[in-house]
Coordinates of C-alpha atoms and ligand atoms in Angstrom, one line a residue:
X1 CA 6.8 28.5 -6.7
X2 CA 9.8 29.7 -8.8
X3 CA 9.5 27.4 -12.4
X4 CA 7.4 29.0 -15.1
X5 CA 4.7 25.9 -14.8
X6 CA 3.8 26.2 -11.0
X7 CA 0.5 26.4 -9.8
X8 CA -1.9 29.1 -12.3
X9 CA -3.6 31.6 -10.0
X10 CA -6.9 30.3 -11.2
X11 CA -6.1 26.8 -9.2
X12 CA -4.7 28.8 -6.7
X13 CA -8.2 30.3 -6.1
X14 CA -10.1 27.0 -6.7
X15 CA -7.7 25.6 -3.6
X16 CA -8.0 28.5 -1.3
X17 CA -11.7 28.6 -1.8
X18 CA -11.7 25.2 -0.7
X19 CA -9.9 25.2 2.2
X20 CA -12.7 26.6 4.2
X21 CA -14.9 24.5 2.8
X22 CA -15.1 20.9 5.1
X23 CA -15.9 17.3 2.9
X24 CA -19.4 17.5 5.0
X25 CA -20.0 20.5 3.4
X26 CA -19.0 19.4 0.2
X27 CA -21.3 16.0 0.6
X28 CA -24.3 17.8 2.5
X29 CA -24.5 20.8 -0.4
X30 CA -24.5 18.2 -3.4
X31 CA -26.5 15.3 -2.5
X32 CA -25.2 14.0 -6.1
X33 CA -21.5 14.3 -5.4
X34 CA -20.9 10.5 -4.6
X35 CA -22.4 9.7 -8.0
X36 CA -20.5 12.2 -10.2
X37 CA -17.7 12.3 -9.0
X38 CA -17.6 8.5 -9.5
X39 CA -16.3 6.5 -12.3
X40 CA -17.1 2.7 -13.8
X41 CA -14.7 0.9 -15.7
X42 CA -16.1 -2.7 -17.3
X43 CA -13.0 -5.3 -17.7
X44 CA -14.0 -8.3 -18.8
X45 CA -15.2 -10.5 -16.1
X46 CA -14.7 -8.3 -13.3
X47 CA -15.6 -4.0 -13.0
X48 CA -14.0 -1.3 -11.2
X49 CA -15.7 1.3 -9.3
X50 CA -13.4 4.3 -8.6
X51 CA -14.8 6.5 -5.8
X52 CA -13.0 10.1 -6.1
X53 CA -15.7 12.0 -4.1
X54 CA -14.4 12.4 -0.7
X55 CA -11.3 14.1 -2.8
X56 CA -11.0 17.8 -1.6
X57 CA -12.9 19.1 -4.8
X58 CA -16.0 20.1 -6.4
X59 CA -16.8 20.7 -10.4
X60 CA -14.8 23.8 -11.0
X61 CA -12.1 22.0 -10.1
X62 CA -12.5 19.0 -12.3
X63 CA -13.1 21.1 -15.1
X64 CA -10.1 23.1 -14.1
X65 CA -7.8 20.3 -14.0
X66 CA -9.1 18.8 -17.1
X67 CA -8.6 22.4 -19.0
X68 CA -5.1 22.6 -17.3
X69 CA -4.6 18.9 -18.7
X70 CA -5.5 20.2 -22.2
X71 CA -2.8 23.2 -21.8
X72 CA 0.1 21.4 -20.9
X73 CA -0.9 19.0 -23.5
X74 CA -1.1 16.3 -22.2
X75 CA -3.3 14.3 -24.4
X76 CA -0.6 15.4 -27.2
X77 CA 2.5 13.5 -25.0
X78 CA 0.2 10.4 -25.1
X79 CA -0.4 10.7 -28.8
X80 CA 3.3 10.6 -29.2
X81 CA 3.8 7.9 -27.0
X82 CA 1.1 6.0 -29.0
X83 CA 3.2 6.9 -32.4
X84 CA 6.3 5.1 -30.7
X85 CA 8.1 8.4 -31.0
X86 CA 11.0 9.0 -28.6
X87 CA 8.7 11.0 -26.1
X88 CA 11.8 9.8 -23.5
X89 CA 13.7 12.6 -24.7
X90 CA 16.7 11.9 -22.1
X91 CA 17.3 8.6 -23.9
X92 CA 16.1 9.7 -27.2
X93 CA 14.0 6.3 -26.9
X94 CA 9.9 5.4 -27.4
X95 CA 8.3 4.5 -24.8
X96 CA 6.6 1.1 -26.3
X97 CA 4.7 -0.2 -22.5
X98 CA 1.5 -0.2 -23.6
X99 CA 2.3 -1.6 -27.2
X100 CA 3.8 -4.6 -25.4
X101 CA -0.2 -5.4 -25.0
X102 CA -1.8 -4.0 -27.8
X103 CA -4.2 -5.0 -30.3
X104 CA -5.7 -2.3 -31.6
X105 CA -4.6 1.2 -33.5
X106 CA -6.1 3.2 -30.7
X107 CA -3.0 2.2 -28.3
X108 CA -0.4 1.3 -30.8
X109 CA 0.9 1.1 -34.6
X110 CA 0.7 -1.6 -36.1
X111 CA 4.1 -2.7 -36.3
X112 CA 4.7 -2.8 -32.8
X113 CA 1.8 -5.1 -32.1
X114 CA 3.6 -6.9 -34.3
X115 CA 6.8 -6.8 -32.3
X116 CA 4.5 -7.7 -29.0
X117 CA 2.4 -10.8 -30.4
X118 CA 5.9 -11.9 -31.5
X119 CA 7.4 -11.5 -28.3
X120 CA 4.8 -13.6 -26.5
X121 CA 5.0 -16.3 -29.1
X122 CA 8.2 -16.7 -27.9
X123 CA 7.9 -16.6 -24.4
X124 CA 5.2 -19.3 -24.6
X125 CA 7.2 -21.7 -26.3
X126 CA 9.7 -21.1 -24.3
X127 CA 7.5 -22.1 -21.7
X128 CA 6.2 -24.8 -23.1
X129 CA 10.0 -26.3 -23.6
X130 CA 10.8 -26.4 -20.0
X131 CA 10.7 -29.9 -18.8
X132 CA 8.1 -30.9 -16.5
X133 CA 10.9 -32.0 -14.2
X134 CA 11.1 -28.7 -13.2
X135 CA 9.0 -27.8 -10.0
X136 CA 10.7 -24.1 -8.5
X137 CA 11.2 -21.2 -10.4
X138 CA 14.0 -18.5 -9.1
X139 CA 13.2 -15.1 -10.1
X140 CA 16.6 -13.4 -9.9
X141 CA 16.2 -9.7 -11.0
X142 CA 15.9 -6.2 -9.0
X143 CA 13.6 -3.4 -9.4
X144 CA 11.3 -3.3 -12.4
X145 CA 12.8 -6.7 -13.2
X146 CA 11.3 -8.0 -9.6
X147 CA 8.3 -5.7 -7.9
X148 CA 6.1 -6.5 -10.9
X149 CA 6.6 -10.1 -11.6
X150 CA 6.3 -10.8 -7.7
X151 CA 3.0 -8.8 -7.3
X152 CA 1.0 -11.0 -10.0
X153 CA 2.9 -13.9 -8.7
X154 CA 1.6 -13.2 -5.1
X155 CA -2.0 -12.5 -6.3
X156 CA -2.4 -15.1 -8.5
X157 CA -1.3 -18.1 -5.7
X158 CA -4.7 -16.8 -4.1
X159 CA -6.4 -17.8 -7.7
X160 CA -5.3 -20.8 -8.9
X161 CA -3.2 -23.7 -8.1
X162 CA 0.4 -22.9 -9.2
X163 CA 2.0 -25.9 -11.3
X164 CA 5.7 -24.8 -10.3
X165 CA 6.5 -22.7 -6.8
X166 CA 7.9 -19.4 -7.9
X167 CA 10.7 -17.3 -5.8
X168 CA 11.8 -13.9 -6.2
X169 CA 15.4 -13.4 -5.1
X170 CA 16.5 -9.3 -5.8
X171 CA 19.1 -8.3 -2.6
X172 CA 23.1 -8.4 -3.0
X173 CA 22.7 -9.7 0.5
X174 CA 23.8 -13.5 0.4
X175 CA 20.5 -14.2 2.8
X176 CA 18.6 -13.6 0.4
X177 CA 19.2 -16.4 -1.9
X178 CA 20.3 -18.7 0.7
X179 CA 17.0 -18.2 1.7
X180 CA 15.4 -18.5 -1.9
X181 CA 17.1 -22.4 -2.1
X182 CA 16.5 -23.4 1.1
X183 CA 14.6 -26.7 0.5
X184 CA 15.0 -26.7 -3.4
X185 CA 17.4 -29.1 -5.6
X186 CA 18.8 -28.1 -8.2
X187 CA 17.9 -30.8 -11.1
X188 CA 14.0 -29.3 -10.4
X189 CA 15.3 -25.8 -10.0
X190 CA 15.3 -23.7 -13.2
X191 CA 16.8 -19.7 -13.0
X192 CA 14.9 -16.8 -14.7
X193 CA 17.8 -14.0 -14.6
X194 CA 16.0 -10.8 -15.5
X195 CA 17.6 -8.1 -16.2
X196 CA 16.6 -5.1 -18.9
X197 CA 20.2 -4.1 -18.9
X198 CA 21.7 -7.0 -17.9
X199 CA 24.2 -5.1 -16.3
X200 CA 23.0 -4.9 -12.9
X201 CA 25.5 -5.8 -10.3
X202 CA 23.1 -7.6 -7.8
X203 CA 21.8 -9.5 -10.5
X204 CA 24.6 -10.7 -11.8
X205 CA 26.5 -11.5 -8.5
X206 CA 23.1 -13.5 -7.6
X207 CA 23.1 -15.4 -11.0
X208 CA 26.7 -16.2 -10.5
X209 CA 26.1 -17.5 -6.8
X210 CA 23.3 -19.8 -8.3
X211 CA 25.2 -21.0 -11.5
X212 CA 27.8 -22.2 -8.6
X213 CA 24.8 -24.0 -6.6
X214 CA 23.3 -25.6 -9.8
X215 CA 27.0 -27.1 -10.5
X216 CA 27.4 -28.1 -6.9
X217 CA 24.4 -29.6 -6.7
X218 CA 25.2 -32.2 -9.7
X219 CA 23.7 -30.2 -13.0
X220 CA 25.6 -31.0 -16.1
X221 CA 23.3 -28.9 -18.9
X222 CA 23.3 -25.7 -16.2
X223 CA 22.1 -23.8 -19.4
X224 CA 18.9 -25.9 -19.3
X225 CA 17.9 -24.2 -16.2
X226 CA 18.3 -20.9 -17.1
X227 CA 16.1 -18.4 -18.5
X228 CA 17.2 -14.5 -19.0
X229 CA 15.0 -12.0 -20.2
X230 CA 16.8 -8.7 -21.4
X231 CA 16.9 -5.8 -23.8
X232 CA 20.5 -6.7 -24.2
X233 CA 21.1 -10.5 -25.1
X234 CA 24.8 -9.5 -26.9
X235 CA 26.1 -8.9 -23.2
X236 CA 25.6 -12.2 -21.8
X237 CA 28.2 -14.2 -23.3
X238 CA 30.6 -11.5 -21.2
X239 CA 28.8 -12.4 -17.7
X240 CA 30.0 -16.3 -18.2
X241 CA 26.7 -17.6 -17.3
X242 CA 25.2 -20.5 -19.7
X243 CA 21.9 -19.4 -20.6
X244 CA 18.7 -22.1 -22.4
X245 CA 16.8 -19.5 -23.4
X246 CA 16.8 -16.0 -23.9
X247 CA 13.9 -13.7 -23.8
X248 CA 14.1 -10.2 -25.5
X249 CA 12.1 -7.2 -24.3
X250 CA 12.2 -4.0 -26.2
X251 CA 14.7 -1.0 -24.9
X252 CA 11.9 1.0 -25.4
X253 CA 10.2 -0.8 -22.8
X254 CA 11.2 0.7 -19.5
X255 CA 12.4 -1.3 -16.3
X256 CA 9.2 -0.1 -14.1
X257 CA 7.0 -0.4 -17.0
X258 CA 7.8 -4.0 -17.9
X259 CA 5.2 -6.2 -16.5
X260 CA 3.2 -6.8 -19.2
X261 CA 6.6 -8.1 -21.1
X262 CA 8.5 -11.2 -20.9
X263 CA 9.7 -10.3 -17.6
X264 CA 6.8 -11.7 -16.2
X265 CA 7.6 -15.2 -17.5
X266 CA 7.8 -16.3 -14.3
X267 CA 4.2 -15.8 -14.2
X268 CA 3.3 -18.2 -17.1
X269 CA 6.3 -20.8 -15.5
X270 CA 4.2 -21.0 -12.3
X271 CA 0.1 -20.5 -13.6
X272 CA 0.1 -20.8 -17.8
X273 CA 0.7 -18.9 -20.4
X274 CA -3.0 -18.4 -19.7
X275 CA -2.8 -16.7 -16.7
X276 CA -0.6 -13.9 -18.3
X277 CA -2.6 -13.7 -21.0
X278 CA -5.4 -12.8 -18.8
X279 CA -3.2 -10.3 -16.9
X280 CA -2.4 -9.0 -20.2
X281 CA -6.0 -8.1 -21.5
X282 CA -7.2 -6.5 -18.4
X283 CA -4.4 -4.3 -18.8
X284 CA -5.3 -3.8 -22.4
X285 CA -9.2 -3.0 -21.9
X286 CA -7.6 -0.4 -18.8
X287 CA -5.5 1.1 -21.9
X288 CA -8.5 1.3 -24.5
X289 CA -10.4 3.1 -21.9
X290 CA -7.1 5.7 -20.9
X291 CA -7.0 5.8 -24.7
X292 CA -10.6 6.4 -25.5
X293 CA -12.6 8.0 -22.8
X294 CA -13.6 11.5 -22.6
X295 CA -11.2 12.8 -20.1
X296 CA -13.8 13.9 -17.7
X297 CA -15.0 10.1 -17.7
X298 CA -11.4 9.0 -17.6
X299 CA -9.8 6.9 -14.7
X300 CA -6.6 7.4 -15.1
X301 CA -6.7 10.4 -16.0
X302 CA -9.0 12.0 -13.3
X303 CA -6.5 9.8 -10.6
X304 CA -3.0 11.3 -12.2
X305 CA -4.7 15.0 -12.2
X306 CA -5.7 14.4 -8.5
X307 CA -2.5 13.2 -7.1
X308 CA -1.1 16.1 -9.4
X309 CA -3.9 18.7 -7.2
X310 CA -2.8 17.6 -4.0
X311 CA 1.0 17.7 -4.4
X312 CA 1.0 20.7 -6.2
X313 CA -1.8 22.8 -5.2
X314 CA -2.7 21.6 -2.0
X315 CA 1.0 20.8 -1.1
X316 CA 0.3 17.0 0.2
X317 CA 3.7 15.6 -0.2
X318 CA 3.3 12.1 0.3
X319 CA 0.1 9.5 -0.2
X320 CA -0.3 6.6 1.2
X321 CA -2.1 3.3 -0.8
X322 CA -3.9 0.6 1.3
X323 CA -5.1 -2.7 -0.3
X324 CA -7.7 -4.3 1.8
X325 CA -6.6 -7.5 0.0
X326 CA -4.2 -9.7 1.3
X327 CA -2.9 -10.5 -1.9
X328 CA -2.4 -7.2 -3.4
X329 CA 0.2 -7.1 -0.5
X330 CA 3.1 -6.4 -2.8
X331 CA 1.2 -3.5 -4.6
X332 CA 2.9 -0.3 -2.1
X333 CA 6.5 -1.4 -3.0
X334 CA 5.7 -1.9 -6.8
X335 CA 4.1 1.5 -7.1
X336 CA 6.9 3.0 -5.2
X337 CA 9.4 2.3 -8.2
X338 CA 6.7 2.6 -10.6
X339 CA 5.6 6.5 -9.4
X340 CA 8.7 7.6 -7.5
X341 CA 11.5 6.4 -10.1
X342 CA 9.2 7.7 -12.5
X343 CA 8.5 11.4 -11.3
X344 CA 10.9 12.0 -8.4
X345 CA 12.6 14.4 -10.6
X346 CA 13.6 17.9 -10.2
X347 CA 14.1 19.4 -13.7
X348 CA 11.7 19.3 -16.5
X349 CA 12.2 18.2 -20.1
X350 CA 14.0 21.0 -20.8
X351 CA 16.5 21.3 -17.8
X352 CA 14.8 24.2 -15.9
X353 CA 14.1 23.3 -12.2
X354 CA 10.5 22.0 -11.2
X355 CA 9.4 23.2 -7.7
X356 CA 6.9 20.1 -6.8
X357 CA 6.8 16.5 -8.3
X358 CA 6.3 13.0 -6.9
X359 CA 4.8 13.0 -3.8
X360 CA 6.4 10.1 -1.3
X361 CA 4.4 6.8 -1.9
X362 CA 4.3 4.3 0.5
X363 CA 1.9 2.2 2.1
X364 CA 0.9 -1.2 3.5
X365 CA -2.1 -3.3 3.2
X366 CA -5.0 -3.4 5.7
X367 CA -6.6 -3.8 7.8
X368 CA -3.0 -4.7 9.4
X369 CA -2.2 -0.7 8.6
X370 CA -5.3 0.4 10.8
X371 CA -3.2 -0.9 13.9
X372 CA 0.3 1.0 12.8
X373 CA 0.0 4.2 11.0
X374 CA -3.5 5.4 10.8
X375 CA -3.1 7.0 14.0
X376 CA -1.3 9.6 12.3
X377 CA -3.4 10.0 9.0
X378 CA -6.3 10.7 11.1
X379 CA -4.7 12.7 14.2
X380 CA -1.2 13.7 13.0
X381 CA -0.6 16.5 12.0
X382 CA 0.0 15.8 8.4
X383 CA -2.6 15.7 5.9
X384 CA -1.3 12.1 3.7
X385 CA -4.2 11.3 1.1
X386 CA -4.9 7.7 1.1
X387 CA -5.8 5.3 -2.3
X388 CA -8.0 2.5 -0.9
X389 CA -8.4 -0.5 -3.1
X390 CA -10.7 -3.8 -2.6
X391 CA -12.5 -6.4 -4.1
X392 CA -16.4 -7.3 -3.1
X393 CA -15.7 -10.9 -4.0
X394 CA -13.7 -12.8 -1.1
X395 CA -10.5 -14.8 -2.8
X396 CA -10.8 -16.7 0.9
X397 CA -12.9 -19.2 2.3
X398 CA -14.8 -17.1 4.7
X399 CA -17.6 -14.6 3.0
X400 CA -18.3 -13.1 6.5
X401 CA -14.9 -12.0 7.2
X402 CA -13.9 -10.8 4.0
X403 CA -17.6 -8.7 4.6
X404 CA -15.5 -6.9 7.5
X405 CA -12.2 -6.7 5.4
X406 CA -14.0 -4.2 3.6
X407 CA -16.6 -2.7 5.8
X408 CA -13.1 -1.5 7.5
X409 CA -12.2 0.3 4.7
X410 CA -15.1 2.1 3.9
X411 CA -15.2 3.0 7.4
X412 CA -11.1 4.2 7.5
X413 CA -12.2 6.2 4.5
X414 CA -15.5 7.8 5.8
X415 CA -13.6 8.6 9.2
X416 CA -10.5 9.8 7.5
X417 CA -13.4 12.5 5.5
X418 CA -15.6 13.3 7.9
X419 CA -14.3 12.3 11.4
X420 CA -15.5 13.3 14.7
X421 CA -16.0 16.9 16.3
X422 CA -15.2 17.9 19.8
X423 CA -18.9 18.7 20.4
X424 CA -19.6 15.1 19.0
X425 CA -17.8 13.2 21.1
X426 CA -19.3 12.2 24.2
X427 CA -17.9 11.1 27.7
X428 CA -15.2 12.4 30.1
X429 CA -15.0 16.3 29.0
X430 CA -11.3 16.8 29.1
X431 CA -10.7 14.0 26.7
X432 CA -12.8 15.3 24.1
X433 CA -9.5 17.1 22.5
X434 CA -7.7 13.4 22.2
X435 CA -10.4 12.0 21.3
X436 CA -11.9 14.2 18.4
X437 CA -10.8 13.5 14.6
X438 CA -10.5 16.7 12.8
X439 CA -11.4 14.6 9.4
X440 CA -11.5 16.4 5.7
X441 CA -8.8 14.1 4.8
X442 CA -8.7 13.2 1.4
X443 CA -8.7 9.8 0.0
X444 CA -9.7 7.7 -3.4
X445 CA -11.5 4.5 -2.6
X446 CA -11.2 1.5 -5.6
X447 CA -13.7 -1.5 -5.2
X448 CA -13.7 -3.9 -7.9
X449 CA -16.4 -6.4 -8.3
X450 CA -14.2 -9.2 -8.3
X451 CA -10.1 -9.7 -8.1
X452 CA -9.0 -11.5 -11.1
X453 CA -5.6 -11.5 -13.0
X454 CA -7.1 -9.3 -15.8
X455 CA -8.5 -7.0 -12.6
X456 CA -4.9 -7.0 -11.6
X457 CA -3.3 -6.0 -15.1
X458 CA -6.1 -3.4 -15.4
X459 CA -5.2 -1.6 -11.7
X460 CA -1.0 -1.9 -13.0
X461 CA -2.3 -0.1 -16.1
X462 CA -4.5 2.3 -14.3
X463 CA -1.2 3.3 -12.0
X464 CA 0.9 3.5 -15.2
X465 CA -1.1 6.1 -16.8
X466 CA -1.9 7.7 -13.8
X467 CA 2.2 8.5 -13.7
X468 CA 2.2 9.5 -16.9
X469 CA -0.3 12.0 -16.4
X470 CA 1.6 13.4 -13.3
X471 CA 4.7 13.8 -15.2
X472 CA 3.0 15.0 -18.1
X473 CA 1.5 17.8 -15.6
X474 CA 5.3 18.6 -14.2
X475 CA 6.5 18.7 -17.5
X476 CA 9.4 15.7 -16.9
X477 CA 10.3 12.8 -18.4
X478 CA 9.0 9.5 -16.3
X479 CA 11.1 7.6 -18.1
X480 CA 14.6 7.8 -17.4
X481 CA 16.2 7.4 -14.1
X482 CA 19.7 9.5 -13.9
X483 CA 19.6 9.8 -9.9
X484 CA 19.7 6.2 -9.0
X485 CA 23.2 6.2 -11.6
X486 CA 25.9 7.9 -9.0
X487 CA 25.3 5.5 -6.2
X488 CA 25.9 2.5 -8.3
X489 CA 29.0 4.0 -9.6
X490 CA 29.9 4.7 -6.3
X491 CA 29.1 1.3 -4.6
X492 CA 31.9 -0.1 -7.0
X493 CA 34.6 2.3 -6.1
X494 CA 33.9 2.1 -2.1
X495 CA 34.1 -2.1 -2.5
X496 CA 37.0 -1.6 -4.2
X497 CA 38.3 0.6 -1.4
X498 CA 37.2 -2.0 1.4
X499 CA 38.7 -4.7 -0.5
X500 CA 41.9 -2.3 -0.1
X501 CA 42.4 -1.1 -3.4
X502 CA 41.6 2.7 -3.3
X503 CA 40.2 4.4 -6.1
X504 CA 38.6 7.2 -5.2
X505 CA 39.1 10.2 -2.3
X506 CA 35.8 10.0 0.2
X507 CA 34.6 12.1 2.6
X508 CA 35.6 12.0 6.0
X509 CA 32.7 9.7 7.3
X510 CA 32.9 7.4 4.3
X511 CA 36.4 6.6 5.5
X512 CA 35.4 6.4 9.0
X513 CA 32.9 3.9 8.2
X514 CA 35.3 1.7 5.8
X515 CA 38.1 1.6 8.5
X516 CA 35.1 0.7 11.5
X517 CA 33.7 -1.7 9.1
X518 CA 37.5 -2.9 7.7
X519 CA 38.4 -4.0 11.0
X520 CA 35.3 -5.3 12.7
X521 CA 35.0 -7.7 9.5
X522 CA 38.7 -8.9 9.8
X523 CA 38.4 -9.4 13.2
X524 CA 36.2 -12.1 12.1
Ligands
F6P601 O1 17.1 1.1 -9.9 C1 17.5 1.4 -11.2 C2 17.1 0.4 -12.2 O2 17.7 0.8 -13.4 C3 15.6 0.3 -12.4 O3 15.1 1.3 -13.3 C4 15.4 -1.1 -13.0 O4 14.1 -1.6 -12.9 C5 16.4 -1.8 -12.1 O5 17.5 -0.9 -11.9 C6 16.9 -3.1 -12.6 O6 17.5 -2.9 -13.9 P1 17.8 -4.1 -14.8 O7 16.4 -4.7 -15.2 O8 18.5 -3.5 -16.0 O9 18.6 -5.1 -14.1

């Protein structure tokens, strides 16, 4: 490790101490370890139960990673984010999230709960104005102004009855909003185009494309049937698009952090104003508790300083999340952008290079993942801690086989731990190799009681802090996103190049592939 903040030696000892140490040791020499090592978190009308005890870990280092929390202060980056002051030092901005939700001191000043009981006054009689004519809602927006909205979206249709069909619509690829309208019309189709910046070339290439269909399809008042949300309403008169209402979210308020803003209106469109408010105060009891709790009682805290241990001290670089829900389907991709965008950085705050940051997130939901890549996470040769998340209550109409949804879970999770030895496994002797699992493979397991929309806002908030734990840990700011900048510059110079109006000198196979791709689309 080369930067000045890499692993202390005291961490370094707590890891190599354990690495001879298997999780059945850990489990057999502390019949307690399942109970402290796990934590309860009451929201509302539902309760989370985060298991971190098949971790690779033991007290010292919980209390290590707490103290190292305290030195790199980062309880004091939270009080600043708290005090709205402009803790995304890049940007010189605030970082305002978890005001968007607040009601109380503990989580935000007063005058930005202000700001956020004002911006949902807005958005619900906005809501309330759109004709009942209306039955499909197009979500046209990419990244933070898609993954999030689409999640809850997803969830919720397992809830309740939706009163308008909501679809997300985020690729520059024309299929995808073919696709999106297939079926609609547009006097019943109303456009939310959602967009922080509202500068984002997909999304205003999509909005275009749909102004066009809502003319073609006989619309007069297009403006009726479009909604944008942005931080930036003065630049929509220069995108030529006719807009009803417009939706403001704070620019303090970043893209991947946005859910629990108006870029969820879609939400409240498609299940009530209700249903977002519901989302809304899980999220808020998840941010009283990040805000409140001792930190060795603290979810988010104890996740974002174990995904913090395993990169950087153990050296896991990637972790894997499995919902055994078939509605938190959505919840890999979202946390992607949320954790990856956030903290796949390489500098800190002050410029000097970082040797370890965001592990690789990815994931898919079970049990469909069982029977595509846990193959590797128990065999392979790559150690890829898994976050397990459930809910006892079935959201379908068979108890029994949501019974097995989880009990394959808990069984993926106690396998991954403790797996099978050589001299355990029975049968044909010169399979026993194969057919062993080394376990001591690390993973979280989260069971809440039941799956509700404030369950859902509470687990987005619980992921939220988590990340800001992490990068509070590396020293970075999670709140800008300067990598993702060169490629969109560059995407408009290399169209401008296919469309044969060079601007810019490329490399050798850049050129190659404009000619291939120059002729094979002209020979159409
Ligand atoms: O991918 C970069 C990014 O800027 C994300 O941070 C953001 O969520 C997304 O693009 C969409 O941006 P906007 O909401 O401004 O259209």
């Amino acid at each position: 490790m080369s930067d000045a903040r890499s692993v202390p030696d005291h961490l370094a000892a707590l890891a190599e101490s354990l690495r001879s140490a298997s999780l059945r040791e850990l489990f057999a020499s502390d019949p307690q370890r399942a109970e402290w090592l796990s934590r309860k978190v009451q929201l509302g009308d539902s309760e989370l139960l985060v298991d971190f005890s098949k971790q690779t870990l033991n007290r010292d280092v919980v209390d290590a990673l707490v103290a190292e929390a305290e030195t790199r202060g980062v309880r004091r980056l939270l009080a600043d984010m708290i005090a709205g002051r402009a803790i995304n030092s890049t940007e010189n901005r605030a970082v305002t999230h978890m005001a968007m939700r607040a009601s109380s001191e503990a989580t935000a000043p007063i005058e930005l709960q202000t700001t956020a009981a004002d911006m949902i006054r807005h958005l619900d009689a906005v809501v309330a104005a759109v004709s009942k004519s209306i039955t499909h809602v197009v979500n046209i927006g990419i990244g933070g102004s898609d993954l999030g909205p689409a999640l809850l979206c997803d969830a919720l249709g397992a809830m309740r009855p939706a009163a308008r069909e909501v679809r997300f619509v985020s690729n520059i690829d024309p299929v995808d909003l073919d696709r999106a309208l297939v079926g609609l019309t547009a006097r019943h189709t109303i456009f939310i185009v959602c967009s922080k910046s509202f500068g984002t070339s997909e999304t205003l290439a999509n909005a275009r494309r749909a102004r066009a269909w809502l003319v073609a399809g006989g619309v007069t008042a297009v403006a009726d049937h479009v909604i944008a949300v942005t931080a930036q309403p003065e630049r929509i008169a220069a995108t030529g698009l006719e807009v009803g209402h417009v939706l403001s979210m704070p620019d303090s308020v970043g893209g991947r952090y946005s859910v629990s803003s108006a870029v969820s209106v879609s939400v409240a469109l498609a299940f009530g104003s209700g249903a977002l408010r519901e989302i809304r105060d899980g999220m808020r009891m998840m941010d009283e508790h990040f805000v409140t709790a001792p930190m060795h009682d603290n979810a988010p805290m104890l996740l974002g300083l174990i995904w913090w241990w395993n990169a950087t001290v153990l050296g896991h670089p990637s972790v894997a999340v499995v919902p055994y829900s078939r509605v938190l389907g959505l919840l890999p991709g979202y946390l992607q952008q949320l954790i990856m965008e956030s903290n796949g950085k390489s500098v800190d705050r002050s410029g000097s290079p970082v040797s370890t940051t965001s592990p690789v997130v990815w994931g898919s939901i079970g049990t469909n993942a069982q029977h595509a890549f846990f193959q590797l996470l128990h065999q392979g040769t790559h150690v890829v801690p898994v976050d397990f998340v459930s809910h006892s209550a079935s959201l379908g109409s068979a108890e029994h086989d949501h019974d097995a949804l989880v009990a394959n879970m808990f069984a993926q999770a106690e396998a991954l731990a403790f797996g099978v030895a050589q001299g355990e496994v029975g049968g044909e002797p010169s399979l026993r190799a194969h057919r062993a699992t080394p376990g001591n493979r690390p993973s979280t397991t989260m069971l809440f009681s039941r799956l509700t929309p404030g369950a859902i806002g509470a687990l987005v908030a619980l992921y939220e802090h988590a990340t800001f734990v992490q990068g509070a840990m590396w020293n970075v700011n999670s709140f800008d996103q300067w990598g993702v900048e060169l490629g969109k510059s560059l995407a408009v110079q290399v169209l401008a190049d296919m469309n044969g109006t060079p601007s810019a000198s490329h490399d050798a196979s850049t050129k190659r592939l404009l000619e291939q791709h120059r002729s094979w689309r002209n020979e159409r």
